Amino acid sequence: MLERIFIEVLNMSLTGSIAILTVLTFRLLLSRFPRIFSYALWAVVLFRLLCPVSFPAPMSLVGALADSATSQGRMEYIPPDIGFQTKPLNLPFSPFNQAVQNSLPIPNPTGSVNPLQVYLYIGEMLWLLGIGILFCHSMFSLHRLKKELKTATPLHGFQKTFLYQADHLASPFVYGIFCPAIYLPAGLEENESAHILLHENIHIQRGDHIFRLLAYIALCIHWFNPLVWAAFYLSGQDMEMSCDETVIRKMGNQVKQEYSKSLLSFAAGKPSTQRIPIAFGEGNPKSRIRNVLRYRKPSVLLTGGLAIVCGLLTITLLTNPDKDTSDTNRKNVFYGIVGYGDVESTSLPLVVKIPGYGDMAIPEANEIYPYIEIDFDGLKVGDLVQIVFPDNEEILIMESYPAQFSHIADSIAVMGRGPFAIDFLSSGRYDFTIPLGMADGAQPGDTLEIYHHAPEIDGRETKLLTSVQVKEVVKENDQIWVEMSKDEVETFLSEFGFGISCVLVGRGTGEL
């Protein structure tokens, strides 16, 4: 379970990284415009870092690393069973994918443990250790702050908000979640207090204290990702600057000078709320003062244009790509069973039997490898294989016997080894073998239900693919012979090892 959670976090971190890089680019291009727009976009980043699922849309920048999401709305760059595969990743950019694959430890099919599983376990322990350190540090800082606030003096409420004052505070800040309060340093002048109070109350009205807590939780979960640290810092900066701009817009340009002086005076002290999840104060005064002094209220036309751009960017980051380019639907991916071209004499050459295409000559390929962890010494009769051709090529079938593909394949992966076999009957029906281990104890005449589900981690929804009658059981070959349609066989082949399960639901007479 811990390994599955860790892999889910890695996938969310990759998705979040795409969102972060996009927001950073947008933030750089619009650095002289109101910060409320870039601050709003950080909410999308937060969603991507904390929520593993989303909904599809025609436009999605998240497809930069994967063409489509799983059926449950997850972006799955790293499969849940990565520790048991020899070629665990399948990213769309071949050079990048190859570089990542080469950086992974070399699998050991004959060993009891894949080296990648060891790396995953070490990564899980380091991940938990990092979370523990951040949590303990924040709790210690929070305990110390609460002790300092015991001497704070309550003042009259400000717009239904609790207000306190303390002599030892270096700068004002908001503290709390459900009942947030404003804490002010002693000695503020009356005109200074007005815009400082307005600034802090705007934080509370906008729910910035909730956003900051969620941002810190995301930071603890994804502490290993440097982009998340950058996002945490810069989102806090945009939050403060957008709040400053709101104060100037409400109180007028005449407060800019006094407001800047206040920020400068707060900069002299050391903030008391660093890395405390339920308290945040003023930070980065130099950038904020510069932003305050140059701020001009934008025109309605400019505001509307930026709002539209920000909205479109939000949609592209919030949604998953909806184009179905999974292996089961890509026209340049084929699944079949390796068998003899001459069934009667069981002699070479070997062919791959593909539903809907018949016997095909096994094409040349840039690489041939086992997708599963097995002792691999080449293709053998009974192997279930996946043949992948370049997406940008039109693959033609050259008529001959056996028929031939018109291009060299990118890869041929052995998805399953052993007792697979297939024979064409008529009218799109096939005699097909299921491994005996999937329905141990099956006998001729039994009813067998075959279920198909998406390759998800937990709570996967299953659906009945077909209900068939067992025609024959060949125990010496570990085969259960059944009859299925072309579509049913194709689904079985493409999802074997990910989303296929069999259940014996009825005993037959033993005769057909």
Coordinates of C-alpha atoms in Angstrom, one line a residue:
M1 CA 0.0 0.0 0.0
L2 CA 2.8 2.5 0.9
E3 CA 4.5 1.8 -2.5
R4 CA 1.2 2.5 -4.3
I5 CA 0.8 5.8 -2.4
F6 CA 4.4 6.8 -3.1
I7 CA 4.0 6.1 -6.9
E8 CA 0.7 8.1 -6.8
V9 CA 2.6 11.0 -5.2
L10 CA 5.3 10.8 -7.9
N11 CA 2.7 11.0 -10.6
M12 CA 1.0 14.0 -9.0
S13 CA 4.4 15.7 -8.6
L14 CA 5.0 15.3 -12.3
T15 CA 1.6 16.7 -13.2
G16 CA 2.2 19.5 -10.7
S17 CA 5.6 20.3 -12.2
I18 CA 4.0 20.9 -15.6
A19 CA 1.5 23.3 -14.0
I20 CA 4.3 25.0 -12.0
L21 CA 6.5 25.6 -15.1
T22 CA 3.5 27.0 -17.0
V23 CA 2.6 29.4 -14.2
L24 CA 6.2 30.5 -13.9
T25 CA 6.3 31.3 -17.6
F26 CA 3.0 33.2 -17.4
R27 CA 4.2 35.0 -14.2
L28 CA 7.4 36.1 -16.0
L29 CA 5.6 37.4 -19.1
L30 CA 3.1 39.4 -17.0
S31 CA 5.4 40.6 -14.2
R32 CA 4.3 44.2 -14.5
F33 CA 0.6 43.5 -14.4
P34 CA -1.6 42.9 -11.3
R35 CA -0.4 39.9 -9.3
I36 CA -4.0 38.7 -8.6
F37 CA -3.9 36.8 -11.9
S38 CA -0.7 34.8 -11.2
Y39 CA -1.9 34.3 -7.6
A40 CA -5.1 32.7 -8.9
L41 CA -3.2 30.3 -11.1
W42 CA -1.3 29.0 -8.1
A43 CA -4.6 27.5 -7.0
V44 CA -4.6 25.3 -10.0
V45 CA -1.0 24.1 -9.1
L46 CA -2.3 23.4 -5.6
F47 CA -5.1 21.3 -7.0
R48 CA -2.8 19.3 -9.2
L49 CA -0.4 18.6 -6.2
L50 CA -3.2 17.5 -3.9
C51 CA -5.8 15.8 -6.1
P52 CA -4.8 12.8 -8.3
V53 CA -7.8 12.9 -10.5
S54 CA -9.3 15.4 -12.9
F55 CA -11.7 15.6 -15.8
P56 CA -10.9 15.6 -19.6
A57 CA -11.0 18.6 -22.0
P58 CA -9.9 19.1 -25.6
M59 CA -7.2 21.6 -24.5
S60 CA -4.8 20.3 -21.8
L61 CA -1.2 21.2 -21.2
V62 CA -0.9 18.3 -18.8
G63 CA -0.5 16.1 -21.9
A64 CA 3.1 17.2 -22.2
L65 CA 4.3 14.0 -20.5
A66 CA 1.4 11.6 -21.2
D67 CA -1.1 11.7 -24.1
S68 CA -4.1 10.6 -22.0
A69 CA -5.3 9.8 -18.5
T70 CA -6.5 6.5 -17.2
S71 CA -10.3 5.8 -17.2
Q72 CA -10.4 7.0 -13.6
G73 CA -9.0 10.4 -14.4
R74 CA -5.5 9.9 -13.2
M75 CA -2.4 10.9 -15.1
E76 CA -0.2 7.8 -14.8
Y77 CA 3.3 8.4 -16.0
I78 CA 4.6 5.8 -13.6
P79 CA 2.6 2.5 -13.5
P80 CA 1.6 1.0 -10.1
D81 CA 3.6 -2.2 -10.9
I82 CA 6.8 -0.4 -11.9
G83 CA 8.8 -2.5 -9.4
F84 CA 8.0 -5.7 -11.4
Q85 CA 8.7 -4.5 -14.9
T86 CA 11.8 -4.4 -17.0
K87 CA 10.7 -1.5 -19.1
P88 CA 8.4 0.3 -16.7
L89 CA 7.9 3.7 -18.4
N90 CA 6.3 4.6 -21.7
L91 CA 6.6 8.4 -22.0
P92 CA 5.7 9.9 -25.4
F93 CA 9.1 11.6 -26.0
S94 CA 11.4 8.7 -27.1
P95 CA 14.7 10.4 -26.3
F96 CA 13.5 11.5 -22.8
N97 CA 11.9 8.1 -22.2
Q98 CA 15.1 6.3 -23.2
A99 CA 17.2 8.5 -21.0
V100 CA 14.9 7.8 -18.0
Q101 CA 14.9 4.0 -18.8
N102 CA 18.7 3.9 -18.9
S103 CA 18.9 5.7 -15.6
L104 CA 16.9 2.9 -13.9
P105 CA 18.7 -0.1 -12.4
I106 CA 19.2 -3.1 -14.6
P107 CA 16.5 -5.7 -13.8
N108 CA 17.4 -9.2 -12.5
P109 CA 14.7 -11.6 -13.8
T110 CA 16.2 -14.6 -12.1
G111 CA 16.5 -12.9 -8.7
S112 CA 13.8 -12.9 -6.0
V113 CA 13.6 -9.1 -5.9
N114 CA 13.9 -6.6 -8.8
P115 CA 16.5 -4.0 -8.0
L116 CA 13.9 -1.3 -8.8
Q117 CA 11.8 -2.5 -5.9
V118 CA 14.8 -1.9 -3.5
Y119 CA 15.1 1.7 -4.9
L120 CA 11.4 2.2 -4.4
Y121 CA 11.6 1.1 -0.8
I122 CA 14.6 3.4 -0.1
G123 CA 12.7 6.2 -1.8
E124 CA 9.6 5.6 0.3
M125 CA 11.6 5.7 3.6
L126 CA 13.4 8.9 2.6
W127 CA 10.0 10.4 1.6
L128 CA 8.5 9.6 4.9
L129 CA 11.5 10.9 6.7
G130 CA 11.3 14.2 4.9
I131 CA 7.6 14.6 5.8
G132 CA 8.4 13.8 9.4
I133 CA 11.1 16.4 9.6
L134 CA 9.0 19.2 8.1
F135 CA 6.0 18.3 10.3
C136 CA 8.1 18.2 13.5
H137 CA 9.8 21.5 12.6
S138 CA 6.5 23.2 12.0
M139 CA 5.0 21.9 15.2
F140 CA 8.0 23.1 17.2
S141 CA 7.8 26.5 15.6
L142 CA 4.1 26.7 16.2
H143 CA 4.6 25.8 19.9
R144 CA 7.2 28.5 20.3
L145 CA 4.9 31.1 18.6
K146 CA 2.0 30.2 20.9
K147 CA 4.2 30.8 23.9
E148 CA 5.1 34.2 22.6
L149 CA 1.5 35.1 21.9
K150 CA 0.4 34.5 25.5
T151 CA 1.4 38.1 26.4
A152 CA -0.6 39.6 23.5
T153 CA -3.2 42.2 24.4
P154 CA -6.7 41.9 22.9
L155 CA -8.0 45.1 21.1
H156 CA -11.4 46.0 19.8
G157 CA -12.5 43.8 16.9
F158 CA -11.9 45.0 13.3
Q159 CA -14.7 44.0 10.9
K160 CA -15.7 41.0 13.1
T161 CA -12.1 39.8 13.2
F162 CA -10.2 39.2 16.5
L163 CA -7.3 41.7 16.9
Y164 CA -4.3 41.5 19.2
Q165 CA -1.2 43.6 19.9
A166 CA 2.2 42.5 21.3
D167 CA 5.4 44.3 22.1
H168 CA 7.8 41.7 20.8
L169 CA 6.3 41.2 17.3
A170 CA 8.5 42.3 14.4
S171 CA 5.6 42.5 11.8
P172 CA 1.8 41.9 11.6
F173 CA 0.5 38.5 10.7
V174 CA -2.7 36.4 10.6
Y175 CA -2.9 33.4 12.9
G176 CA -5.5 30.6 13.0
I177 CA -7.7 28.6 10.6
F178 CA -11.3 28.5 11.8
C179 CA -11.2 31.7 13.9
P180 CA -8.2 33.6 12.3
A181 CA -6.9 36.6 14.3
I182 CA -4.7 39.5 13.4
Y183 CA -1.6 40.2 15.5
L184 CA 0.0 43.7 15.3
P185 CA 3.3 44.9 16.7
A186 CA 3.0 47.6 19.3
G187 CA 3.7 51.2 18.5
L188 CA 1.9 51.5 15.1
E189 CA 0.6 55.0 14.3
E190 CA -3.1 55.5 13.6
N191 CA -2.7 56.1 9.9
E192 CA -0.3 53.2 9.7
S193 CA -2.7 50.9 11.5
A194 CA -5.5 51.6 9.0
H195 CA -3.8 50.2 5.9
I196 CA -2.1 47.4 7.8
L197 CA -5.4 46.3 9.3
L198 CA -7.0 46.4 5.9
H199 CA -4.2 44.4 4.4
E200 CA -4.5 41.6 7.0
N201 CA -8.3 41.6 6.8
I202 CA -8.2 41.2 3.0
H203 CA -6.1 38.0 3.6
I204 CA -8.9 36.6 5.8
Q205 CA -11.7 37.6 3.5
R206 CA -10.0 35.9 0.6
G207 CA -9.3 32.8 2.5
D208 CA -5.5 33.2 2.2
H209 CA -5.0 31.5 5.5
I210 CA -6.7 28.3 4.2
F211 CA -4.7 28.5 0.9
R212 CA -1.4 28.8 2.8
L213 CA -2.2 25.8 5.0
L214 CA -3.0 23.6 1.9
A215 CA 0.1 24.9 0.2
Y216 CA 2.2 23.9 3.2
I217 CA 0.6 20.4 3.2
A218 CA 1.5 20.1 -0.5
L219 CA 5.0 21.2 0.3
C220 CA 5.4 18.5 2.9
I221 CA 4.1 15.8 0.6
H222 CA 6.2 16.9 -2.4
W223 CA 9.3 18.1 -0.5
F224 CA 11.6 16.2 -2.8
N225 CA 10.5 18.4 -5.8
P226 CA 12.5 21.7 -6.0
L227 CA 9.7 23.2 -8.2
V228 CA 7.2 22.8 -5.4
W229 CA 9.5 24.8 -3.1
A230 CA 9.8 27.5 -5.7
A231 CA 6.0 27.5 -6.1
F232 CA 5.5 27.7 -2.3
Y233 CA 7.7 30.8 -2.1
L234 CA 6.5 32.5 -5.2
S235 CA 2.8 31.9 -4.5
G236 CA 3.3 33.5 -1.1
Q237 CA 5.0 36.5 -2.8
D238 CA 2.1 36.8 -5.2
M239 CA -0.4 36.5 -2.4
E240 CA 1.2 39.5 -0.5
M241 CA 1.6 41.6 -3.6
S242 CA -2.0 41.1 -4.8
C243 CA -3.2 42.0 -1.3
D244 CA -1.0 45.2 -1.4
E245 CA -2.6 46.1 -4.7
T246 CA -6.0 45.7 -3.3
V247 CA -5.2 48.0 -0.4
I248 CA -3.9 50.7 -2.8
R249 CA -7.0 50.3 -5.0
K250 CA -9.3 50.7 -2.0
M251 CA -7.5 53.5 -0.2
G252 CA -6.0 55.4 -3.1
N253 CA -2.5 56.2 -4.4
Q254 CA -1.9 58.7 -1.5
V255 CA -1.2 55.9 0.9
K256 CA 1.7 54.4 -1.2
Q257 CA 4.4 56.4 0.6
E258 CA 3.2 55.5 4.1
Y259 CA 2.5 52.0 3.1
S260 CA 6.0 51.5 1.8
K261 CA 7.5 53.0 5.0
S262 CA 5.6 50.4 7.0
L263 CA 6.9 47.6 4.9
L264 CA 10.4 48.9 5.2
S265 CA 10.1 49.1 9.0
F266 CA 8.8 45.5 9.2
A267 CA 11.8 44.3 7.2
A268 CA 14.1 45.3 10.0
G269 CA 12.7 42.5 12.3
K270 CA 12.9 38.8 11.9
P271 CA 9.5 37.2 11.0
S272 CA 8.0 35.0 13.7
T273 CA 5.9 32.9 11.3
Q274 CA 8.3 31.2 8.9
R275 CA 7.3 27.7 8.0
I276 CA 4.3 27.7 10.4
P277 CA 1.3 26.3 8.5
I278 CA -1.5 28.2 10.3
A279 CA 0.3 31.6 10.5
F280 CA 1.8 33.8 7.8
G281 CA 3.1 37.3 7.9
E282 CA 4.8 39.9 5.7
G283 CA 7.7 38.8 3.5
N284 CA 10.1 40.0 0.8
P285 CA 9.6 43.8 1.5
K286 CA 12.0 44.9 -1.2
S287 CA 9.9 43.4 -4.1
R288 CA 6.7 44.4 -2.4
I289 CA 7.8 48.1 -2.0
R290 CA 8.8 48.2 -5.7
N291 CA 5.5 46.7 -6.7
V292 CA 3.5 49.1 -4.6
L293 CA 5.3 52.2 -5.9
R294 CA 4.8 51.3 -9.6
Y295 CA 1.2 49.9 -9.2
R296 CA -1.4 51.5 -11.4
K297 CA -5.0 50.5 -11.5
P298 CA -5.5 48.6 -14.7
S299 CA -8.2 49.6 -17.2
V300 CA -11.4 47.6 -17.5
L301 CA -10.4 46.4 -21.0
L302 CA -7.0 45.2 -19.7
T303 CA -8.5 43.5 -16.7
G304 CA -11.0 41.7 -18.9
G305 CA -8.4 40.5 -21.3
L306 CA -6.1 39.2 -18.6
A307 CA -9.1 37.5 -16.9
I308 CA -9.9 35.7 -20.2
V309 CA -6.3 34.6 -20.7
C310 CA -6.0 33.4 -17.1
G311 CA -9.3 31.5 -17.4
L312 CA -8.2 29.7 -20.5
L313 CA -4.9 28.8 -18.9
T314 CA -6.7 27.6 -15.8
I315 CA -8.7 25.2 -18.0
T316 CA -5.7 23.8 -19.8
L317 CA -3.9 23.2 -16.5
L318 CA -6.9 21.9 -14.6
T319 CA -8.0 19.3 -17.1
N320 CA -6.6 16.1 -18.5
P321 CA -6.2 15.4 -22.2
D322 CA -9.3 13.7 -23.5
K323 CA -7.9 12.2 -26.7
D324 CA -7.9 8.5 -26.3
T325 CA -4.4 7.5 -27.4
S326 CA -4.0 4.6 -25.1
D327 CA -2.3 1.4 -26.5
T328 CA -5.7 -0.3 -26.9
N329 CA -6.9 2.4 -29.4
R330 CA -3.7 3.6 -31.2
K331 CA -3.8 2.4 -34.7
N332 CA 0.0 1.7 -34.6
V333 CA -0.1 -0.7 -31.7
F334 CA -1.0 -4.4 -32.3
Y335 CA -1.5 -7.3 -29.9
G336 CA -1.1 -10.9 -30.9
I337 CA 0.1 -14.4 -30.0
V338 CA 3.3 -15.9 -31.3
G339 CA 2.8 -19.2 -33.1
Y340 CA 4.0 -21.4 -35.9
G341 CA 3.2 -20.5 -39.4
D342 CA 2.6 -24.1 -40.3
V343 CA 0.4 -25.5 -37.6
E344 CA 0.3 -29.0 -38.9
S345 CA 4.1 -29.6 -38.8
T346 CA 4.8 -27.0 -36.0
S347 CA 7.8 -25.8 -37.9
L348 CA 9.3 -22.4 -38.5
P349 CA 8.8 -19.6 -39.4
L350 CA 7.2 -18.1 -36.3
V351 CA 4.4 -15.7 -36.9
V352 CA 2.3 -13.5 -34.7
K353 CA -1.5 -14.2 -34.9
I354 CA -3.4 -10.9 -34.6
P355 CA -7.2 -10.9 -34.4
G356 CA -8.6 -9.3 -37.5
Y357 CA -5.4 -9.6 -39.4
G358 CA -4.5 -13.3 -39.3
D359 CA -1.0 -14.6 -39.4
M360 CA 1.6 -11.8 -39.7
A361 CA 5.3 -12.1 -40.1
I362 CA 7.1 -10.9 -37.0
P363 CA 8.5 -7.5 -38.1
E364 CA 12.0 -6.3 -37.4
A365 CA 12.1 -4.0 -34.3
N366 CA 14.4 -1.5 -32.8
E367 CA 14.2 -3.4 -29.5
I368 CA 12.6 -6.6 -28.3
Y369 CA 12.2 -6.9 -24.5
P370 CA 10.1 -8.5 -21.8
Y371 CA 7.6 -6.1 -20.2
I372 CA 7.3 -8.5 -17.3
E373 CA 10.1 -9.8 -15.2
I374 CA 11.1 -13.1 -16.8
D375 CA 14.3 -14.9 -17.9
F376 CA 14.2 -13.7 -21.5
D377 CA 16.0 -15.3 -24.5
G378 CA 13.9 -14.2 -27.4
L379 CA 10.3 -14.7 -28.6
K380 CA 8.7 -18.1 -28.1
V381 CA 5.5 -19.9 -29.2
G382 CA 2.7 -18.9 -26.9
D383 CA 4.0 -15.4 -26.1
L384 CA 1.5 -12.6 -25.9
V385 CA 3.3 -9.6 -27.6
Q386 CA 2.7 -5.9 -28.1
I387 CA 4.0 -4.5 -31.4
V388 CA 4.4 -0.7 -31.5
F389 CA 5.1 1.2 -34.7
P390 CA 5.9 5.0 -35.0
D391 CA 2.7 7.1 -34.5
N392 CA 3.5 9.4 -37.4
E393 CA 3.7 6.5 -40.0
E394 CA 0.9 4.9 -41.9
I395 CA 1.3 1.2 -41.4
L396 CA 0.2 -0.9 -44.4
I397 CA -0.4 -4.7 -44.5
M398 CA 1.5 -6.4 -47.4
E399 CA -0.6 -9.3 -48.7
S400 CA 1.3 -12.5 -48.7
Y401 CA 1.6 -15.5 -46.5
P402 CA 2.3 -14.7 -43.9
A403 CA 1.3 -11.1 -44.3
Q404 CA 3.9 -8.5 -43.6
F405 CA 3.9 -5.0 -42.0
S406 CA 5.3 -2.2 -44.2
H407 CA 7.5 -0.7 -41.5
I408 CA 10.1 -1.6 -38.9
A409 CA 8.5 -1.6 -35.4
D410 CA 9.7 0.7 -32.6
S411 CA 9.4 -2.2 -30.1
I412 CA 8.1 -5.6 -29.5
A413 CA 7.3 -6.3 -25.8
V414 CA 6.4 -9.7 -24.4
M415 CA 3.4 -8.9 -22.2
G416 CA 2.8 -12.6 -21.2
R417 CA 4.6 -15.8 -21.6
G418 CA 3.4 -19.3 -21.9
P419 CA 0.2 -21.1 -22.8
F420 CA -1.5 -18.6 -25.2
A421 CA -2.9 -19.8 -28.5
I422 CA -5.6 -18.6 -30.9
D423 CA -7.4 -20.2 -33.9
F424 CA -9.8 -18.5 -36.3
L425 CA -13.2 -20.1 -36.6
S426 CA -15.7 -18.1 -38.7
S427 CA -17.8 -14.9 -38.6
G428 CA -15.3 -13.1 -36.4
R429 CA -15.2 -15.9 -33.7
Y430 CA -12.0 -17.3 -32.2
D431 CA -10.9 -20.3 -30.2
F432 CA -8.7 -18.8 -27.6
T433 CA -6.7 -20.0 -24.6
I434 CA -6.8 -18.6 -21.1
P435 CA -4.0 -19.5 -18.6
L436 CA -5.2 -22.3 -16.3
G437 CA -4.0 -20.3 -13.3
M438 CA -6.7 -17.6 -13.9
A439 CA -9.4 -20.2 -13.3
D440 CA -7.8 -23.1 -11.5
G441 CA -10.1 -26.1 -11.3
A442 CA -12.0 -25.3 -14.5
Q443 CA -13.5 -28.3 -16.4
P444 CA -15.1 -28.6 -19.8
G445 CA -18.7 -27.3 -19.7
D446 CA -18.0 -24.9 -16.8
T447 CA -19.2 -21.3 -17.1
L448 CA -16.5 -18.7 -16.9
E449 CA -17.0 -15.0 -16.5
I450 CA -14.2 -12.7 -17.7
Y451 CA -14.1 -9.2 -16.2
H452 CA -12.3 -6.1 -17.5
H453 CA -11.3 -3.2 -15.5
A454 CA -9.0 -0.2 -15.8
P455 CA -5.4 -0.5 -14.4
E456 CA -6.0 1.6 -11.3
I457 CA -4.6 1.4 -7.8
D458 CA -7.6 1.0 -5.6
G459 CA -11.4 1.0 -5.9
R460 CA -11.3 -0.1 -9.5
E461 CA -14.6 -0.6 -11.3
T462 CA -15.0 -3.9 -13.1
K463 CA -17.3 -4.7 -15.9
L464 CA -18.2 -8.0 -17.5
L465 CA -16.3 -8.5 -20.7
T466 CA -18.0 -11.8 -21.6
S467 CA -19.4 -15.0 -20.2
V468 CA -18.1 -18.2 -21.9
Q469 CA -18.3 -21.9 -21.6
V470 CA -15.1 -23.9 -21.2
K471 CA -14.6 -26.0 -24.3
E472 CA -11.5 -27.9 -23.3
V473 CA -8.8 -28.0 -20.5
V474 CA -5.3 -29.0 -21.4
K475 CA -3.6 -29.3 -18.1
E476 CA -0.2 -30.3 -19.5
N477 CA -0.1 -26.9 -21.4
D478 CA -1.9 -24.9 -18.6
Q479 CA -4.6 -24.0 -21.1
I480 CA -8.3 -23.3 -20.9
W481 CA -9.9 -23.2 -24.4
V482 CA -12.9 -20.9 -24.8
E483 CA -14.7 -19.2 -27.8
M484 CA -14.7 -15.4 -28.0
S485 CA -15.4 -12.7 -30.5
K486 CA -12.7 -10.6 -32.1
D487 CA -13.4 -7.5 -29.9
E488 CA -13.3 -9.7 -26.8
V489 CA -10.0 -11.3 -27.7
E490 CA -8.5 -7.9 -28.5
T491 CA -9.6 -6.5 -25.1
F492 CA -8.2 -9.5 -23.3
L493 CA -4.8 -9.3 -25.1
S494 CA -4.4 -5.6 -24.6
E495 CA -5.4 -5.6 -20.9
F496 CA -3.8 -8.9 -19.8
G497 CA -1.7 -8.3 -16.7
F498 CA -3.5 -5.0 -16.0
G499 CA -7.3 -5.4 -16.0
I500 CA -8.4 -8.9 -16.7
S501 CA -9.8 -11.4 -14.2
C502 CA -11.7 -14.6 -14.5
V503 CA -14.4 -16.1 -12.2
L504 CA -15.9 -19.6 -12.3
V505 CA -19.6 -19.1 -11.8
G506 CA -21.2 -22.4 -12.7
R507 CA -20.3 -26.0 -13.0
G508 CA -21.2 -27.8 -16.3
T509 CA -21.8 -31.4 -17.1
G510 CA -18.2 -32.0 -18.2
E511 CA -19.4 -32.5 -21.7
L512 CA -20.0 -30.0 -24.6

